[in-house]
PDB file of C-alpha atoms in Angstrom:
ATOM      1  CA  ALA A 550     128.556 135.463 223.156  1.00 57.00           C
ATOM      2  CA  GLN A 551     131.694 133.779 224.374  1.00 66.00           C
ATOM      3  CA  LYS A 552     131.234 131.270 226.981  1.00 89.00           C
ATOM      4  CA  ILE A 553     134.711 131.600 228.373  1.00 94.00           C
ATOM      5  CA  THR A 554     136.548 134.968 228.305  1.00 96.00           C
ATOM      6  CA  GLN A 555     140.276 135.319 229.113  1.00 96.00           C
ATOM      7  CA  THR A 556     140.937 139.041 228.755  1.00 95.00           C
ATOM      8  CA  GLN A 557     144.706 138.912 229.059  1.00 95.00           C
ATOM      9  CA  PRO A 558     146.356 137.673 225.815  1.00 94.00           C
ATOM     10  CA  GLY A 559     149.761 137.881 227.557  1.00 95.00           C
ATOM     11  CA  MET A 560     151.113 138.254 231.043  1.00 96.00           C
ATOM     12  CA  PHE A 561     154.599 138.850 232.489  1.00 97.00           C
ATOM     13  CA  VAL A 562     155.740 138.012 235.950  1.00 97.00           C
ATOM     14  CA  GLN A 563     159.071 137.893 237.849  1.00 97.00           C
ATOM     15  CA  GLU A 564     160.321 134.627 239.019  1.00 97.00           C
ATOM     16  CA  LYS A 565     159.177 133.708 242.543  1.00 97.00           C
ATOM     17  CA  GLU A 566     156.248 136.270 242.480  1.00 97.00           C
ATOM     18  CA  ALA A 567     152.615 135.299 242.326  1.00 97.00           C
ATOM     19  CA  VAL A 568     150.414 135.934 239.237  1.00 97.00           C
ATOM     20  CA  THR A 569     146.665 135.835 238.661  1.00 98.00           C
ATOM     21  CA  LEU A 570     145.234 134.798 235.280  1.00 98.00           C
ATOM     22  CA  ASP A 571     141.674 136.013 234.641  1.00 98.00           C
ATOM     23  CA  CYS A 572     138.859 133.970 233.477  1.00 98.00           C
ATOM     24  CA  THR A 573     135.127 134.844 233.321  1.00 97.00           C
ATOM     25  CA  TYR A 574     132.469 132.506 232.080  1.00 96.00           C
ATOM     26  CA  ASP A 575     128.870 132.607 230.922  1.00 93.00           C
ATOM     27  CA  THR A 576     126.259 129.970 231.681  1.00 88.00           C
ATOM     28  CA  SER A 577     122.685 129.574 232.799  1.00 85.00           C
ATOM     29  CA  ASP A 578     123.383 126.174 234.253  1.00 83.00           C
ATOM     30  CA  GLN A 579     123.473 125.602 237.923  1.00 84.00           C
ATOM     31  CA  SER A 580     125.690 122.648 237.602  1.00 82.00           C
ATOM     32  CA  TYR A 581     128.963 123.154 235.801  1.00 86.00           C
ATOM     33  CA  GLY A 582     132.757 122.667 236.224  1.00 88.00           C
ATOM     34  CA  LEU A 583     135.615 124.966 235.578  1.00 92.00           C
ATOM     35  CA  PHE A 584     139.084 123.829 234.558  1.00 93.00           C
ATOM     36  CA  TRP A 585     142.549 125.238 233.936  1.00 96.00           C
ATOM     37  CA  TYR A 586     145.030 123.678 231.435  1.00 96.00           C
ATOM     38  CA  LYS A 587     148.522 124.500 230.742  1.00 97.00           C
ATOM     39  CA  GLN A 588     150.092 124.274 227.294  1.00 95.00           C
ATOM     40  CA  PRO A 589     153.869 124.634 227.135  1.00 95.00           C
ATOM     41  CA  SER A 590     155.734 125.286 223.978  1.00 92.00           C
ATOM     42  CA  SER A 591     155.930 121.570 223.323  1.00 88.00           C
ATOM     43  CA  GLY A 592     152.222 121.530 222.648  1.00 88.00           C
ATOM     44  CA  GLU A 593     150.747 119.089 225.076  1.00 88.00           C
ATOM     45  CA  MET A 594     147.747 120.136 227.255  1.00 91.00           C
ATOM     46  CA  ILE A 595     148.279 119.548 230.940  1.00 92.00           C
ATOM     47  CA  PHE A 596     145.472 119.566 233.508  1.00 91.00           C
ATOM     48  CA  LEU A 597     146.109 121.910 236.405  1.00 95.00           C
ATOM     49  CA  ILE A 598     143.022 122.362 238.520  1.00 94.00           C
ATOM     50  CA  TYR A 599     139.308 121.826 238.752  1.00 91.00           C
ATOM     51  CA  GLN A 600     136.436 123.668 240.519  1.00 92.00           C
ATOM     52  CA  GLY A 601     132.823 122.361 240.629  1.00 88.00           C
ATOM     53  CA  SER A 602     130.116 124.960 240.752  1.00 89.00           C
ATOM     54  CA  TYR A 603     128.860 123.531 244.073  1.00 88.00           C
ATOM     55  CA  ASP A 604     132.175 123.305 245.762  1.00 88.00           C
ATOM     56  CA  GLU A 605     132.206 125.705 248.625  1.00 87.00           C
ATOM     57  CA  GLN A 606     135.934 126.024 248.997  1.00 93.00           C
ATOM     58  CA  ASN A 607     138.287 127.350 246.347  1.00 95.00           C
ATOM     59  CA  ALA A 608     140.306 124.445 244.696  1.00 94.00           C
ATOM     60  CA  THR A 609     144.052 124.250 245.373  1.00 95.00           C
ATOM     61  CA  GLU A 610     146.759 122.036 243.792  1.00 94.00           C
ATOM     62  CA  GLY A 611     150.187 122.765 245.037  1.00 96.00           C
ATOM     63  CA  ARG A 612     151.210 126.163 243.769  1.00 97.00           C
ATOM     64  CA  TYR A 613     147.932 126.532 241.827  1.00 97.00           C
ATOM     65  CA  SER A 614     144.720 127.868 243.344  1.00 97.00           C
ATOM     66  CA  LEU A 615     141.422 128.902 241.752  1.00 97.00           C
ATOM     67  CA  ASN A 616     139.783 132.069 242.935  1.00 96.00           C
ATOM     68  CA  PHE A 617     136.171 131.078 242.335  1.00 96.00           C
ATOM     69  CA  GLN A 618     133.672 133.919 242.640  1.00 96.00           C
ATOM     70  CA  LYS A 619     130.383 132.424 241.633  1.00 94.00           C
ATOM     71  CA  ALA A 620     128.228 135.587 241.715  1.00 94.00           C
ATOM     72  CA  ARG A 621     130.778 137.409 239.467  1.00 95.00           C
ATOM     73  CA  LYS A 622     131.078 134.211 237.293  1.00 95.00           C
ATOM     74  CA  SER A 623     134.875 134.344 237.544  1.00 97.00           C
ATOM     75  CA  ALA A 624     137.384 131.555 237.986  1.00 97.00           C
ATOM     76  CA  ASN A 625     140.821 133.166 238.176  1.00 98.00           C
ATOM     77  CA  LEU A 626     144.031 130.996 238.405  1.00 98.00           C
ATOM     78  CA  VAL A 627     146.569 132.024 240.962  1.00 98.00           C
ATOM     79  CA  ILE A 628     150.081 130.650 240.561  1.00 98.00           C
ATOM     80  CA  SER A 629     152.260 131.309 243.624  1.00 96.00           C
ATOM     81  CA  ALA A 630     155.943 131.523 243.597  1.00 95.00           C
ATOM     82  CA  SER A 631     156.332 131.517 239.752  1.00 97.00           C
ATOM     83  CA  GLN A 632     158.983 129.408 238.193  1.00 97.00           C
ATOM     84  CA  LEU A 633     160.683 129.667 234.784  1.00 97.00           C
ATOM     85  CA  GLY A 634     158.956 126.408 233.780  1.00 96.00           C
ATOM     86  CA  ASP A 635     155.605 128.046 234.359  1.00 97.00           C
ATOM     87  CA  SER A 636     156.072 129.920 231.054  1.00 98.00           C
ATOM     88  CA  ALA A 637     153.294 128.571 228.873  1.00 98.00           C
ATOM     89  CA  MET A 638     149.916 129.203 227.431  1.00 97.00           C
ATOM     90  CA  TYR A 639     147.067 128.765 230.023  1.00 98.00           C
ATOM     91  CA  PHE A 640     143.498 127.902 229.143  1.00 97.00           C
ATOM     92  CA  CYS A 641     140.458 128.242 231.136  1.00 97.00           C
ATOM     93  CA  ALA A 642     137.649 125.786 230.191  1.00 94.00           C
ATOM     94  CA  MET A 643     134.067 125.050 231.366  1.00 91.00           C
ATOM     95  CA  ARG A 644     131.983 121.968 231.332  1.00 84.00           C
ATOM     96  CA  GLU A 645     128.301 123.017 231.436  1.00 75.00           C
ATOM     97  CA  ALA A 646     124.955 121.214 231.183  1.00 59.00           C
ATOM     98  CA  ARG A 647     124.017 118.428 233.399  1.00 54.00           C
ATOM     99  CA  VAL A 648     126.036 115.291 233.010  1.00 52.00           C
ATOM    100  CA  LEU A 649     123.346 112.754 232.353  1.00 49.00           C
ATOM    101  CA  ARG A 650     125.397 109.562 232.485  1.00 49.00           C
ATOM    102  CA  GLY A 651     128.027 111.373 230.414  1.00 50.00           C
ATOM    103  CA  SER A 652     125.713 112.228 227.555  1.00 51.00           C
ATOM    104  CA  ASN A 653     126.049 115.977 227.696  1.00 57.00           C
ATOM    105  CA  TYR A 654     129.728 116.311 228.381  1.00 65.00           C
ATOM    106  CA  LYS A 655     131.496 119.137 226.598  1.00 72.00           C
ATOM    107  CA  LEU A 656     134.480 121.332 227.543  1.00 82.00           C
ATOM    108  CA  THR A 657     134.562 124.853 226.099  1.00 87.00           C
ATOM    109  CA  PHE A 658     137.932 126.583 226.169  1.00 92.00           C
ATOM    110  CA  GLY A 659     138.870 130.265 226.283  1.00 94.00           C
ATOM    111  CA  LYS A 660     141.397 131.819 223.905  1.00 93.00           C
ATOM    112  CA  GLY A 661     144.145 131.419 226.410  1.00 95.00           C
ATOM    113  CA  THR A 662     146.706 133.629 228.146  1.00 97.00           C
ATOM    114  CA  LEU A 663     150.429 133.489 227.357  1.00 97.00           C
ATOM    115  CA  LEU A 664     152.363 133.661 230.644  1.00 98.00           C
ATOM    116  CA  THR A 665     156.090 134.626 230.467  1.00 97.00           C
ATOM    117  CA  VAL A 666     158.078 134.214 233.703  1.00 97.00           C
ATOM    118  CA  ASN A 667     161.206 136.447 233.711  1.00 96.00           C
ATOM    119  CA  PRO A 668     164.269 135.505 235.660  1.00 94.00           C
TER     120      PRO A 668
ATOM    121  CA  ASP B1134     152.329 107.179 233.722  1.00 71.00           C
ATOM    122  CA  ALA B1135     149.365 106.359 231.502  1.00 81.00           C
ATOM    123  CA  ARG B1136     149.297 108.531 228.369  1.00 90.00           C
ATOM    124  CA  VAL B1137     147.048 109.278 225.476  1.00 94.00           C
ATOM    125  CA  THR B1138     148.978 108.354 222.338  1.00 95.00           C
ATOM    126  CA  GLN B1139     148.392 110.139 219.052  1.00 96.00           C
ATOM    127  CA  THR B1140     149.962 109.343 215.679  1.00 97.00           C
ATOM    128  CA  PRO B1141     151.366 110.796 213.494  1.00 97.00           C
ATOM    129  CA  ARG B1142     152.928 113.780 215.439  1.00 95.00           C
ATOM    130  CA  HIS B1143     153.314 115.663 212.200  1.00 96.00           C
ATOM    131  CA  LYS B1144     151.720 115.310 208.840  1.00 97.00           C
ATOM    132  CA  VAL B1145     152.200 117.326 205.672  1.00 97.00           C
ATOM    133  CA  THR B1146     150.026 116.533 202.809  1.00 97.00           C
ATOM    134  CA  GLU B1147     148.630 118.033 199.612  1.00 96.00           C
ATOM    135  CA  MET B1148     145.215 119.407 199.160  1.00 97.00           C
ATOM    136  CA  GLY B1149     142.681 116.602 198.126  1.00 96.00           C
ATOM    137  CA  GLN B1150     144.594 113.824 199.908  1.00 97.00           C
ATOM    138  CA  GLU B1151     143.057 111.726 202.592  1.00 97.00           C
ATOM    139  CA  VAL B1152     144.367 112.136 206.143  1.00 98.00           C
ATOM    140  CA  THR B1153     143.885 109.720 209.056  1.00 98.00           C
ATOM    141  CA  MET B1154     144.860 110.551 212.574  1.00 98.00           C
ATOM    142  CA  ARG B1155     144.917 108.018 215.279  1.00 98.00           C
ATOM    143  CA  CYS B1156     144.519 108.030 218.973  1.00 97.00           C
ATOM    144  CA  GLN B1157     145.022 105.406 221.676  1.00 97.00           C
ATOM    145  CA  PRO B1158     143.084 106.549 224.805  1.00 95.00           C
ATOM    146  CA  ILE B1159     144.206 105.622 228.336  1.00 93.00           C
ATOM    147  CA  LEU B1160     143.052 102.151 229.156  1.00 91.00           C
ATOM    148  CA  GLY B1161     139.872 102.206 231.136  1.00 87.00           C
ATOM    149  CA  HIS B1162     138.761 105.681 230.065  1.00 88.00           C
ATOM    150  CA  ASN B1163     135.237 105.680 228.779  1.00 84.00           C
ATOM    151  CA  THR B1164     135.170 108.977 226.997  1.00 87.00           C
ATOM    152  CA  VAL B1165     137.264 110.158 224.012  1.00 91.00           C
ATOM    153  CA  PHE B1166     137.220 113.613 222.426  1.00 92.00           C
ATOM    154  CA  TRP B1167     138.756 115.129 219.296  1.00 95.00           C
ATOM    155  CA  TYR B1168     139.728 118.844 219.519  1.00 94.00           C
ATOM    156  CA  ARG B1169     141.207 121.145 216.815  1.00 96.00           C
ATOM    157  CA  GLN B1170     143.504 124.029 217.742  1.00 95.00           C
ATOM    158  CA  THR B1171     144.109 127.023 215.526  1.00 94.00           C
ATOM    159  CA  MET B1172     145.439 130.472 216.120  1.00 88.00           C
ATOM    160  CA  MET B1173     142.227 132.057 214.946  1.00 88.00           C
ATOM    161  CA  GLN B1174     139.642 129.777 216.539  1.00 87.00           C
ATOM    162  CA  GLY B1175     141.570 128.441 219.589  1.00 89.00           C
ATOM    163  CA  LEU B1176     140.348 124.971 220.771  1.00 91.00           C
ATOM    164  CA  GLU B1177     137.293 123.638 219.083  1.00 90.00           C
ATOM    165  CA  LEU B1178     135.496 120.467 219.955  1.00 89.00           C
ATOM    166  CA  LEU B1179     135.040 118.328 216.850  1.00 92.00           C
ATOM    167  CA  ALA B1180     133.498 115.184 218.250  1.00 91.00           C
ATOM    168  CA  TYR B1181     133.330 112.858 221.309  1.00 87.00           C
ATOM    169  CA  PHE B1182     132.562 109.384 222.161  1.00 88.00           C
ATOM    170  CA  ARG B1183     131.328 107.539 225.297  1.00 85.00           C
ATOM    171  CA  ASN B1184     131.879 103.919 225.523  1.00 84.00           C
ATOM    172  CA  ARG B1185     132.844 104.075 221.853  1.00 88.00           C
ATOM    173  CA  ALA B1186     129.389 105.459 220.860  1.00 86.00           C
ATOM    174  CA  PRO B1187     129.565 108.814 219.120  1.00 85.00           C
ATOM    175  CA  LEU B1188     127.640 111.413 221.342  1.00 80.00           C
ATOM    176  CA  ASP B1189     128.261 114.661 219.548  1.00 79.00           C
ATOM    177  CA  ASP B1190     129.915 115.476 216.269  1.00 81.00           C
ATOM    178  CA  SER B1191     128.271 118.688 215.596  1.00 80.00           C
ATOM    179  CA  GLY B1192     131.599 120.593 215.652  1.00 83.00           C
ATOM    180  CA  MET B1193     132.760 118.530 212.596  1.00 89.00           C
ATOM    181  CA  PRO B1194     132.302 119.437 208.892  1.00 86.00           C
ATOM    182  CA  LYS B1195     130.285 116.449 207.955  1.00 86.00           C
ATOM    183  CA  ASP B1196     131.149 116.437 204.333  1.00 92.00           C
ATOM    184  CA  ARG B1197     134.766 115.775 204.789  1.00 95.00           C
ATOM    185  CA  PHE B1198     135.412 114.735 208.374  1.00 96.00           C
ATOM    186  CA  SER B1199     134.573 111.420 210.001  1.00 95.00           C
ATOM    187  CA  ALA B1200     135.403 110.127 213.471  1.00 95.00           C
ATOM    188  CA  GLU B1201     135.153 106.479 214.601  1.00 94.00           C
ATOM    189  CA  MET B1202     136.094 104.232 217.403  1.00 94.00           C
ATOM    190  CA  PRO B1203     136.534 100.745 215.965  1.00 92.00           C
ATOM    191  CA  ASP B1204     137.487  99.459 219.428  1.00 92.00           C
ATOM    192  CA  ALA B1205     138.269 100.647 222.945  1.00 90.00           C
ATOM    193  CA  THR B1206     141.886 101.157 222.173  1.00 94.00           C
ATOM    194  CA  LEU B1207     141.616 103.073 218.933  1.00 96.00           C
ATOM    195  CA  ALA B1208     139.895 106.262 217.925  1.00 96.00           C
ATOM    196  CA  THR B1209     140.397 107.740 214.418  1.00 97.00           C
ATOM    197  CA  LEU B1210     139.749 111.051 212.787  1.00 97.00           C
ATOM    198  CA  LYS B1211     139.711 111.116 208.974  1.00 97.00           C
ATOM    199  CA  ILE B1212     139.642 113.983 206.575  1.00 97.00           C
ATOM    200  CA  GLN B1213     138.782 113.297 202.963  1.00 96.00           C
ATOM    201  CA  PRO B1214     139.487 115.328 200.976  1.00 96.00           C
ATOM    202  CA  SER B1215     141.786 117.620 202.898  1.00 96.00           C
ATOM    203  CA  GLU B1216     141.882 121.345 202.318  1.00 96.00           C
ATOM    204  CA  PRO B1217     144.390 124.004 203.363  1.00 96.00           C
ATOM    205  CA  ARG B1218     141.943 125.302 205.906  1.00 95.00           C
ATOM    206  CA  ASP B1219     142.167 122.141 207.765  1.00 96.00           C
ATOM    207  CA  SER B1220     145.727 122.901 208.794  1.00 97.00           C
ATOM    208  CA  ALA B1221     145.783 122.879 212.560  1.00 97.00           C
ATOM    209  CA  VAL B1222     146.866 120.805 215.506  1.00 97.00           C
ATOM    210  CA  TYR B1223     144.411 118.039 216.245  1.00 97.00           C
ATOM    211  CA  PHE B1224     144.154 116.758 219.865  1.00 96.00           C
ATOM    212  CA  CYS B1225     142.683 113.633 221.200  1.00 96.00           C
ATOM    213  CA  ALA B1226     141.785 113.522 224.787  1.00 93.00           C
ATOM    214  CA  SER B1227     140.292 110.771 227.053  1.00 91.00           C
ATOM    215  CA  GLY B1228     138.679 110.808 230.453  1.00 86.00           C
ATOM    216  CA  LEU B1229     136.680 108.837 232.954  1.00 79.00           C
ATOM    217  CA  VAL B1230     133.580 110.908 233.285  1.00 67.00           C
ATOM    218  CA  TYR B1231     131.856 111.070 236.559  1.00 53.00           C
ATOM    219  CA  PRO B1232     129.436 113.735 237.807  1.00 45.00           C
ATOM    220  CA  THR B1233     132.290 115.638 239.361  1.00 47.00           C
ATOM    221  CA  ASN B1234     135.968 116.281 238.718  1.00 52.00           C
ATOM    222  CA  GLU B1235     136.145 115.081 235.173  1.00 64.00           C
ATOM    223  CA  LYS B1236     139.739 115.553 234.215  1.00 77.00           C
ATOM    224  CA  LEU B1237     140.790 115.051 230.540  1.00 84.00           C
ATOM    225  CA  PHE B1238     144.109 113.663 229.484  1.00 89.00           C
ATOM    226  CA  PHE B1239     145.371 115.106 226.297  1.00 92.00           C
ATOM    227  CA  GLY B1240     147.628 113.491 223.688  1.00 94.00           C
ATOM    228  CA  SER B1241     150.571 115.503 222.211  1.00 93.00           C
ATOM    229  CA  GLY B1242     148.499 116.347 219.152  1.00 95.00           C
ATOM    230  CA  THR B1243     148.912 115.839 215.440  1.00 97.00           C
ATOM    231  CA  GLN B1244     150.126 118.927 213.606  1.00 96.00           C
ATOM    232  CA  LEU B1245     148.574 118.814 210.206  1.00 97.00           C
ATOM    233  CA  SER B1246     149.668 120.942 207.245  1.00 97.00           C
ATOM    234  CA  VAL B1247     147.671 120.883 204.085  1.00 97.00           C
ATOM    235  CA  LEU B1248     149.574 122.560 201.144  1.00 96.00           C
TER     236      LEU B1248
END
């Protein structure tokens, strides 16, 4: 079974509108972390936002927010006021298993969602 | 800004040849990862190190792949012999692992083509 599921292979949004990119995850751990990364056409992976499983509030970073619904095991990324430069591949990732002095650290990535922002 | 540096950016080689990819992690980061990205499999973890010690390389084909950190400023990923199915983008990432908010910084990747 996939650990991270991104059901939207591609999404389109008009410039200045908000868009939600879906991510669901599967884990039996109580402690885990959820991440979103952006990969523009140039190829580098850019960290966007992080949500810890014990964080009570949804994470926000500028125009990015993470809609964390623990019971549903979803961690959707919301981008407000889309810009042309937001066109990129977006990956959801999870770090599960207890971090015992860093010995069990792994990030598992979803397949990604290609976002296209139209002018 | 501190960056993870990977070399080479692109590599084209023939089947059977040895390929070595290098990574300079961000100074002070204690964890280094190697990921491989393909269209079919997405991003796969190959190996990772903490304080230069290998912690997990279960994602790596052991017969042809090897990963090392000879010192804190250099991580290498070697393929010998290379095969066409190894064609992919290989990313190095480094981070400073704490119990929370572990953010990885990725290099620009090495695009490998094995003919």
